[in-house]
Coordinates of C-alpha atoms in Angstrom, one line a residue:
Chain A
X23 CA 126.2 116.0 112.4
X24 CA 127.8 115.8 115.8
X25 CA 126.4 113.4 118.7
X26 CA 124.7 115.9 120.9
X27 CA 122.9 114.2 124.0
X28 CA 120.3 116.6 125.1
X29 CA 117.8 116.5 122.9
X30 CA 114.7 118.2 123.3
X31 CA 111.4 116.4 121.7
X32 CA 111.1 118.6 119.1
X33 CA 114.5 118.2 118.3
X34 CA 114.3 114.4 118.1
X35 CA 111.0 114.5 115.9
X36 CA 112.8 117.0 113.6
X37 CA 115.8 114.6 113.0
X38 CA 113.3 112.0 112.4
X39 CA 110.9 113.5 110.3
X40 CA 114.1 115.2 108.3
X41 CA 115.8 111.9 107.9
X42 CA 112.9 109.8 106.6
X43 CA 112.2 112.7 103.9
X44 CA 116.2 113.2 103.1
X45 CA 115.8 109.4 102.4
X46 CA 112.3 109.5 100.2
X47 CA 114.1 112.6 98.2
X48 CA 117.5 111.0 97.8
X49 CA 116.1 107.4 96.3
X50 CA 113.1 108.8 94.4
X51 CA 112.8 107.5 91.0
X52 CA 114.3 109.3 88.2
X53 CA 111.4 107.6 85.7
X54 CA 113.5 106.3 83.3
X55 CA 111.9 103.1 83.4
X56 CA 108.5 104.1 83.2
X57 CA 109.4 106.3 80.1
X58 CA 111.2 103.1 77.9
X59 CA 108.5 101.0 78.7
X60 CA 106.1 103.8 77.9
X61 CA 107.6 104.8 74.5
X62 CA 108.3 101.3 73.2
X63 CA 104.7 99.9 74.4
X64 CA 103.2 103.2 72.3
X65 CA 105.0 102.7 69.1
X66 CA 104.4 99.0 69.4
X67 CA 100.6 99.7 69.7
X68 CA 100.8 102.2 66.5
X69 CA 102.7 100.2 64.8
X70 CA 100.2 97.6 65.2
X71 CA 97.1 99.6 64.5
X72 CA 99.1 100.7 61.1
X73 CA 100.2 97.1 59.8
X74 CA 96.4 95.9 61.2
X75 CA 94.0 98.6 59.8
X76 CA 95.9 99.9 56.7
X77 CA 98.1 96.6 55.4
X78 CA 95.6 94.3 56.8
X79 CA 99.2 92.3 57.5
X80 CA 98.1 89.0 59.6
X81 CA 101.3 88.9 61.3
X82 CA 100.9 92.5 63.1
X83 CA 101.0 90.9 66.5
X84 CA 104.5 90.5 65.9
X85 CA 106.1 93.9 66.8
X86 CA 105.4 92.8 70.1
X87 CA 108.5 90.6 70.0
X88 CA 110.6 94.0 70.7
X89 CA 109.7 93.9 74.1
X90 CA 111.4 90.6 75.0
X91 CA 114.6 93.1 74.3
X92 CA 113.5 95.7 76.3
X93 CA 113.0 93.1 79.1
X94 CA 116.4 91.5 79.0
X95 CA 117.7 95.2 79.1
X96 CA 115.6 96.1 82.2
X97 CA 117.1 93.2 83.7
X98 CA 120.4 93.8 83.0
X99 CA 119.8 97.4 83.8
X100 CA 118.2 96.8 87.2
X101 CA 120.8 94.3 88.0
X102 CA 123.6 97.5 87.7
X103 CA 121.3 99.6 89.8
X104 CA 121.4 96.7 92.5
X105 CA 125.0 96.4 92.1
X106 CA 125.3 100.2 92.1
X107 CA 123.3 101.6 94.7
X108 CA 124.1 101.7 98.9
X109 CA 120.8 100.8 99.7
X110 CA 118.0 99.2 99.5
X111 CA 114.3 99.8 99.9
X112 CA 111.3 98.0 101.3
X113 CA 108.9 100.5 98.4
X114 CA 112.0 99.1 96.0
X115 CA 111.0 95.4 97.1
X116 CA 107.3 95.5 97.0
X117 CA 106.9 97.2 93.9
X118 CA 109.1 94.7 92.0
X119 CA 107.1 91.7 93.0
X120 CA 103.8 93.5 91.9
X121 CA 105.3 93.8 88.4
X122 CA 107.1 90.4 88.6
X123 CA 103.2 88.9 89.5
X124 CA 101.8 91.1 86.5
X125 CA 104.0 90.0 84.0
X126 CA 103.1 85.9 84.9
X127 CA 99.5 86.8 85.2
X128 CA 100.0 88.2 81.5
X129 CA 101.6 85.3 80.2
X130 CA 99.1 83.0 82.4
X131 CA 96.3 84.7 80.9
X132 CA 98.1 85.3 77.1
X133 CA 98.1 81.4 77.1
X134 CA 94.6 80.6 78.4
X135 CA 93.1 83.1 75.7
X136 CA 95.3 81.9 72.7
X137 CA 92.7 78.8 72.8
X138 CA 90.0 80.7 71.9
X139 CA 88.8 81.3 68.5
X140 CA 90.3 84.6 67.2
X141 CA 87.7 86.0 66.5
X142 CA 87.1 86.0 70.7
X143 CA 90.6 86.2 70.9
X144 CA 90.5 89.1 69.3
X145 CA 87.3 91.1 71.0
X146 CA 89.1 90.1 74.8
X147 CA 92.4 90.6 74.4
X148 CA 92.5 94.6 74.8
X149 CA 90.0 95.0 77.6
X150 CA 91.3 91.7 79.2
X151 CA 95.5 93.3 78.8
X152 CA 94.3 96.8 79.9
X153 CA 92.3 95.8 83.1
X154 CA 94.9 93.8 84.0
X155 CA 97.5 96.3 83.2
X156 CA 95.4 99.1 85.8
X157 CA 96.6 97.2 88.5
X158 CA 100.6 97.1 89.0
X159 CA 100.7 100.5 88.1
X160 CA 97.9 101.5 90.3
X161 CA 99.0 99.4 92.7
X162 CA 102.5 101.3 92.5
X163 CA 101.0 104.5 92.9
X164 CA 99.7 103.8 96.1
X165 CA 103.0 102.2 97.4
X166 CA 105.0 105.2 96.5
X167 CA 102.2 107.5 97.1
X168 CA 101.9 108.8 93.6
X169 CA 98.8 110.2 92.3
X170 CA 99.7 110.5 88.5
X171 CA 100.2 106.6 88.8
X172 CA 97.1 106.0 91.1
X173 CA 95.0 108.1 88.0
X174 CA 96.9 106.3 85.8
X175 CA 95.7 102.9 86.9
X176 CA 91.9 104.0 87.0
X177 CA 92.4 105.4 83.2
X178 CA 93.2 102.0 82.1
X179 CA 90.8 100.3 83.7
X180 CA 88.1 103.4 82.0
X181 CA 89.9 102.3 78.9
X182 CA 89.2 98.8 79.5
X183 CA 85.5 99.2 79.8
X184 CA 85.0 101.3 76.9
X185 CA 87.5 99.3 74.6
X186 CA 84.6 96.5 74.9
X187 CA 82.4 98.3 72.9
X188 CA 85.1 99.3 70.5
X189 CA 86.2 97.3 67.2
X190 CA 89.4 95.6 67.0
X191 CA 91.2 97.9 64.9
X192 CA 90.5 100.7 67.3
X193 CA 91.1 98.9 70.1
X194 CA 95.0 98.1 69.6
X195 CA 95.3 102.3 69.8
X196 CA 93.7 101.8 73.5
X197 CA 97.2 100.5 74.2
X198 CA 98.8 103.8 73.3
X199 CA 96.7 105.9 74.9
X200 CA 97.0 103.8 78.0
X201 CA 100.9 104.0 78.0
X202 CA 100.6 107.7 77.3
X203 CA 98.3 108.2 80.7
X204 CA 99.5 105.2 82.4
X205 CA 103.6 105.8 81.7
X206 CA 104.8 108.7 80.2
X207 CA 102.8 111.4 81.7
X208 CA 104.3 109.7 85.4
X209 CA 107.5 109.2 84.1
X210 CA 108.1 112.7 83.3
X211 CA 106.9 113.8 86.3
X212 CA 109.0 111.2 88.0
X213 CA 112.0 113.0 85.9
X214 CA 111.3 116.2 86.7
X215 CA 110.7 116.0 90.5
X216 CA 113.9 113.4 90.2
X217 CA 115.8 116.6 88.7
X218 CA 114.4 118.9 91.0
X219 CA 115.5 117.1 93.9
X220 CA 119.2 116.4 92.6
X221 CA 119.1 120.1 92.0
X222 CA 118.0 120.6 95.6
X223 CA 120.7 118.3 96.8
X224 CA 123.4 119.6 95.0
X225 CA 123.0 123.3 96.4
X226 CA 122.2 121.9 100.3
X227 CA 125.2 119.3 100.3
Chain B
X18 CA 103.1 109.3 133.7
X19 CA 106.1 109.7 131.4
X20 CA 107.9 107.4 129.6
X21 CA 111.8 107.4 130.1
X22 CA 113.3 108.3 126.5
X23 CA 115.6 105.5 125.4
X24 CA 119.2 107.1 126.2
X25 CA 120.8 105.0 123.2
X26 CA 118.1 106.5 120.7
X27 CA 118.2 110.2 122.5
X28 CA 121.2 110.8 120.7
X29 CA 120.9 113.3 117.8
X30 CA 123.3 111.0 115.7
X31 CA 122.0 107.5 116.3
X32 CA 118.8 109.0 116.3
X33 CA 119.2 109.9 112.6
X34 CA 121.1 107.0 111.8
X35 CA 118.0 104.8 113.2
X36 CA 115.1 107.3 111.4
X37 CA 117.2 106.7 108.5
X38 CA 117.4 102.6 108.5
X39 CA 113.4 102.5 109.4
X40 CA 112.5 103.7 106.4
X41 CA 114.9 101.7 104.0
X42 CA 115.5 97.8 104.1
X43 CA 119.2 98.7 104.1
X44 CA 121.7 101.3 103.8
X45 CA 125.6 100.7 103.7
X46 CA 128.2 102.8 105.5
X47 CA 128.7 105.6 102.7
X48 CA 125.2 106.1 102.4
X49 CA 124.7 106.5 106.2
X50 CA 127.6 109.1 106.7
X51 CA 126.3 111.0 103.3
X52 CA 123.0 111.3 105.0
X53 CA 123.8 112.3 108.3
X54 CA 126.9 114.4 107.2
X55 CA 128.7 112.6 110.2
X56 CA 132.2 112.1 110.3
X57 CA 133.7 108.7 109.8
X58 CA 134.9 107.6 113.5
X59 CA 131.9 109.1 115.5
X60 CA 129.6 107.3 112.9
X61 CA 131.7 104.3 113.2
X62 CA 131.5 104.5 117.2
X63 CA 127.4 105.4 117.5
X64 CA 126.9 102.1 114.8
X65 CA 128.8 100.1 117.0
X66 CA 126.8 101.0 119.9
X67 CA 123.4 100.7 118.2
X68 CA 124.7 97.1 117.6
X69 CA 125.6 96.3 120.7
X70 CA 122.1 97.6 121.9
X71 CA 120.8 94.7 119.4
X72 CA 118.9 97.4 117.2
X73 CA 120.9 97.4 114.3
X74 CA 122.7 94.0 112.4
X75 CA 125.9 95.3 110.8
X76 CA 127.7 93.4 108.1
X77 CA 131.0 93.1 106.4
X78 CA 131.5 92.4 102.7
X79 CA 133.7 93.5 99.7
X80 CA 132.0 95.0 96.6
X81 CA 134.7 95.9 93.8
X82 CA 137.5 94.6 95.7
X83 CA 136.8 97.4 98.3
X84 CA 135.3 96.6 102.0
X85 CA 131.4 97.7 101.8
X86 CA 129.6 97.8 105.6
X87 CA 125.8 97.5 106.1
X88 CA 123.3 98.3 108.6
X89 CA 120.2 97.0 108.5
X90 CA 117.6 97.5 111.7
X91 CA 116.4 94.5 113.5
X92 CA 113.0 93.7 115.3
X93 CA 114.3 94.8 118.4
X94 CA 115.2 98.7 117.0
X95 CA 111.9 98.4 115.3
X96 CA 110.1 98.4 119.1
X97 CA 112.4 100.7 120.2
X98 CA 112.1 103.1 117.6
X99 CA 108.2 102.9 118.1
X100 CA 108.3 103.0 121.4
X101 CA 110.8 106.0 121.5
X102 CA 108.4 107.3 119.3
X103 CA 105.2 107.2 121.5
X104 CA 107.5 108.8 124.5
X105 CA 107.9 111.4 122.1
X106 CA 104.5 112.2 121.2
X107 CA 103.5 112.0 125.0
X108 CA 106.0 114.9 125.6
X109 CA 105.4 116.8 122.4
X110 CA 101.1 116.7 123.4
X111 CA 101.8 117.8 127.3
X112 CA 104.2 120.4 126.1
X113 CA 101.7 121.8 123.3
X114 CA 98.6 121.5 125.8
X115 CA 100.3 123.8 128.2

């Protein structure tokens, strides 16, 4: 791009509007968050409905424990990305304190609930995780102005409601079918626009 | 009545190097000249000039040993993007009326 001076106003609103969307296309998300957390969340939740309903194992809760893993990854992961990447977004920003809220709202709300008998316990905890769970990612779809996340926010909140008049046992596969909706339907979508635009890139630059 | 285009924005590179910093928190040097396809010097000459305008904050640091520079728009090239902006749309809506 050379500096040329005279401009005319449609010249200058197509360097803007050009830029802002060479930016959008060039940082978009390649998913591959969305699709870890997705996967691991889903064969958590089936691998808690299969030690629940058919072992009757009391310690089924357990498997959970993998995502402290997955979490330390992220962080380590994200931390690289930071490191690695030229530039930094206000979406980037927002987005990761909606998440970073979420996740001490869960634990806020894991701890209150752990009080109650669990037989209670155990008739919130779905509907109370998956209503709460409806919001980051709703939340993110509006921020990055994605509808599969936006949809995929509402489903979990649908979840949540129905899950209340669900048993326990059936509930904990709630959490799968959210993740499915909520996660890995948008993070393949992510991955494929994300490829798409690379592609794009690739033949333009 | 017209508003006079800002002659430090009505530049087609530090036009693009100012649409591009709105929309991100911000970018560093490489980023910038990968974007606008701009050569080195003349992006290092129109940055300098944005800065001395006051619209963009530009700062030096190493990152792996190497030097890393970045931009980042301040309050001031905020307003004078918008305003910029408006101008534009004034001309762009007499032009299209006509």
């Amino acid at each position: 791009m050379e500096n040329k001076p005279a401009l005319t106003p449609e010249e200058s609103l197509h360097i803007i509007s050009s830029m802002i969307d060479n930016v959008q296309k060039r940082y978009s998300d390649n998913g591959f968050l969305y699709l870890l957390w997705g996967w691991v969340v889903f064969f958590c939740g089936i691998a808690q409905f299969i030690l629940w309903h058919f072992f009757h194992n009391q310690n089924h809760y357990l498997v959970w424990s993998v995502l402290w893993v997955v979490l330390i990854f992220e962080i380590f992961y994200l931390r690289k990305k930071r490191v690695d990447s030229n530039v930094r977004s206000y979406t980037g920003n927002i987005i990761k304190y909606v998440w970073l809220s979420f996740v001490l709202l869960l634990m806020v709300i894991f701890i209150s609930l752990s009080h109650l008998d669990l037989s209670i316990f155990q008739t919130l905890i779905v509907p109370v995780m998956l209503a709460m769970y409806g919001l980051p990612v709703f939340l993110s779809g509006i921020i990055l102005r994605f509808k599969p996340l936006i949809f995929g926010g509402i489903a979990c909140w649908i979840l949540s409601l129905i899950a209340g008049y669900v048993s326990y046992d059936y509930q904990l596969l709630f959490i799968p079918a959210a993740m499915v909706i909520a996660w890995i339907l948008p993070g393949f979508i992510l991955k494929k626009k994300f490829g798409e635009s690379s592609k794009a890139r690739i033949m333009t630059d | 009545m017209f508003k006079d285009l800002d002659p430090i924005l009505h530049s087609q590179l530090r036009l693009a190097i100012m649409s591009l910093l709105i929309s991100v928190r911000e970018a560093d040097f490489i980023f910038i000249k990968e974007s606008t396809n701009a050569t080195a010097g003349n992006l290092s000459v129109q940055i300098q000039k944005l800065k001395d305008a006051g619209y963009l904050e530009v700062a030096k640091k190493f990152k792996d040993n190497y030097p890393q520079t970045t931009c980042k728009i301040t309050s001031k090239g905020v307003n004078a993007f918008e305003s910029y902006v408006k101008a534009l749309q004034q001309y762009v809506n007499v032009s299209g009326n006509k």
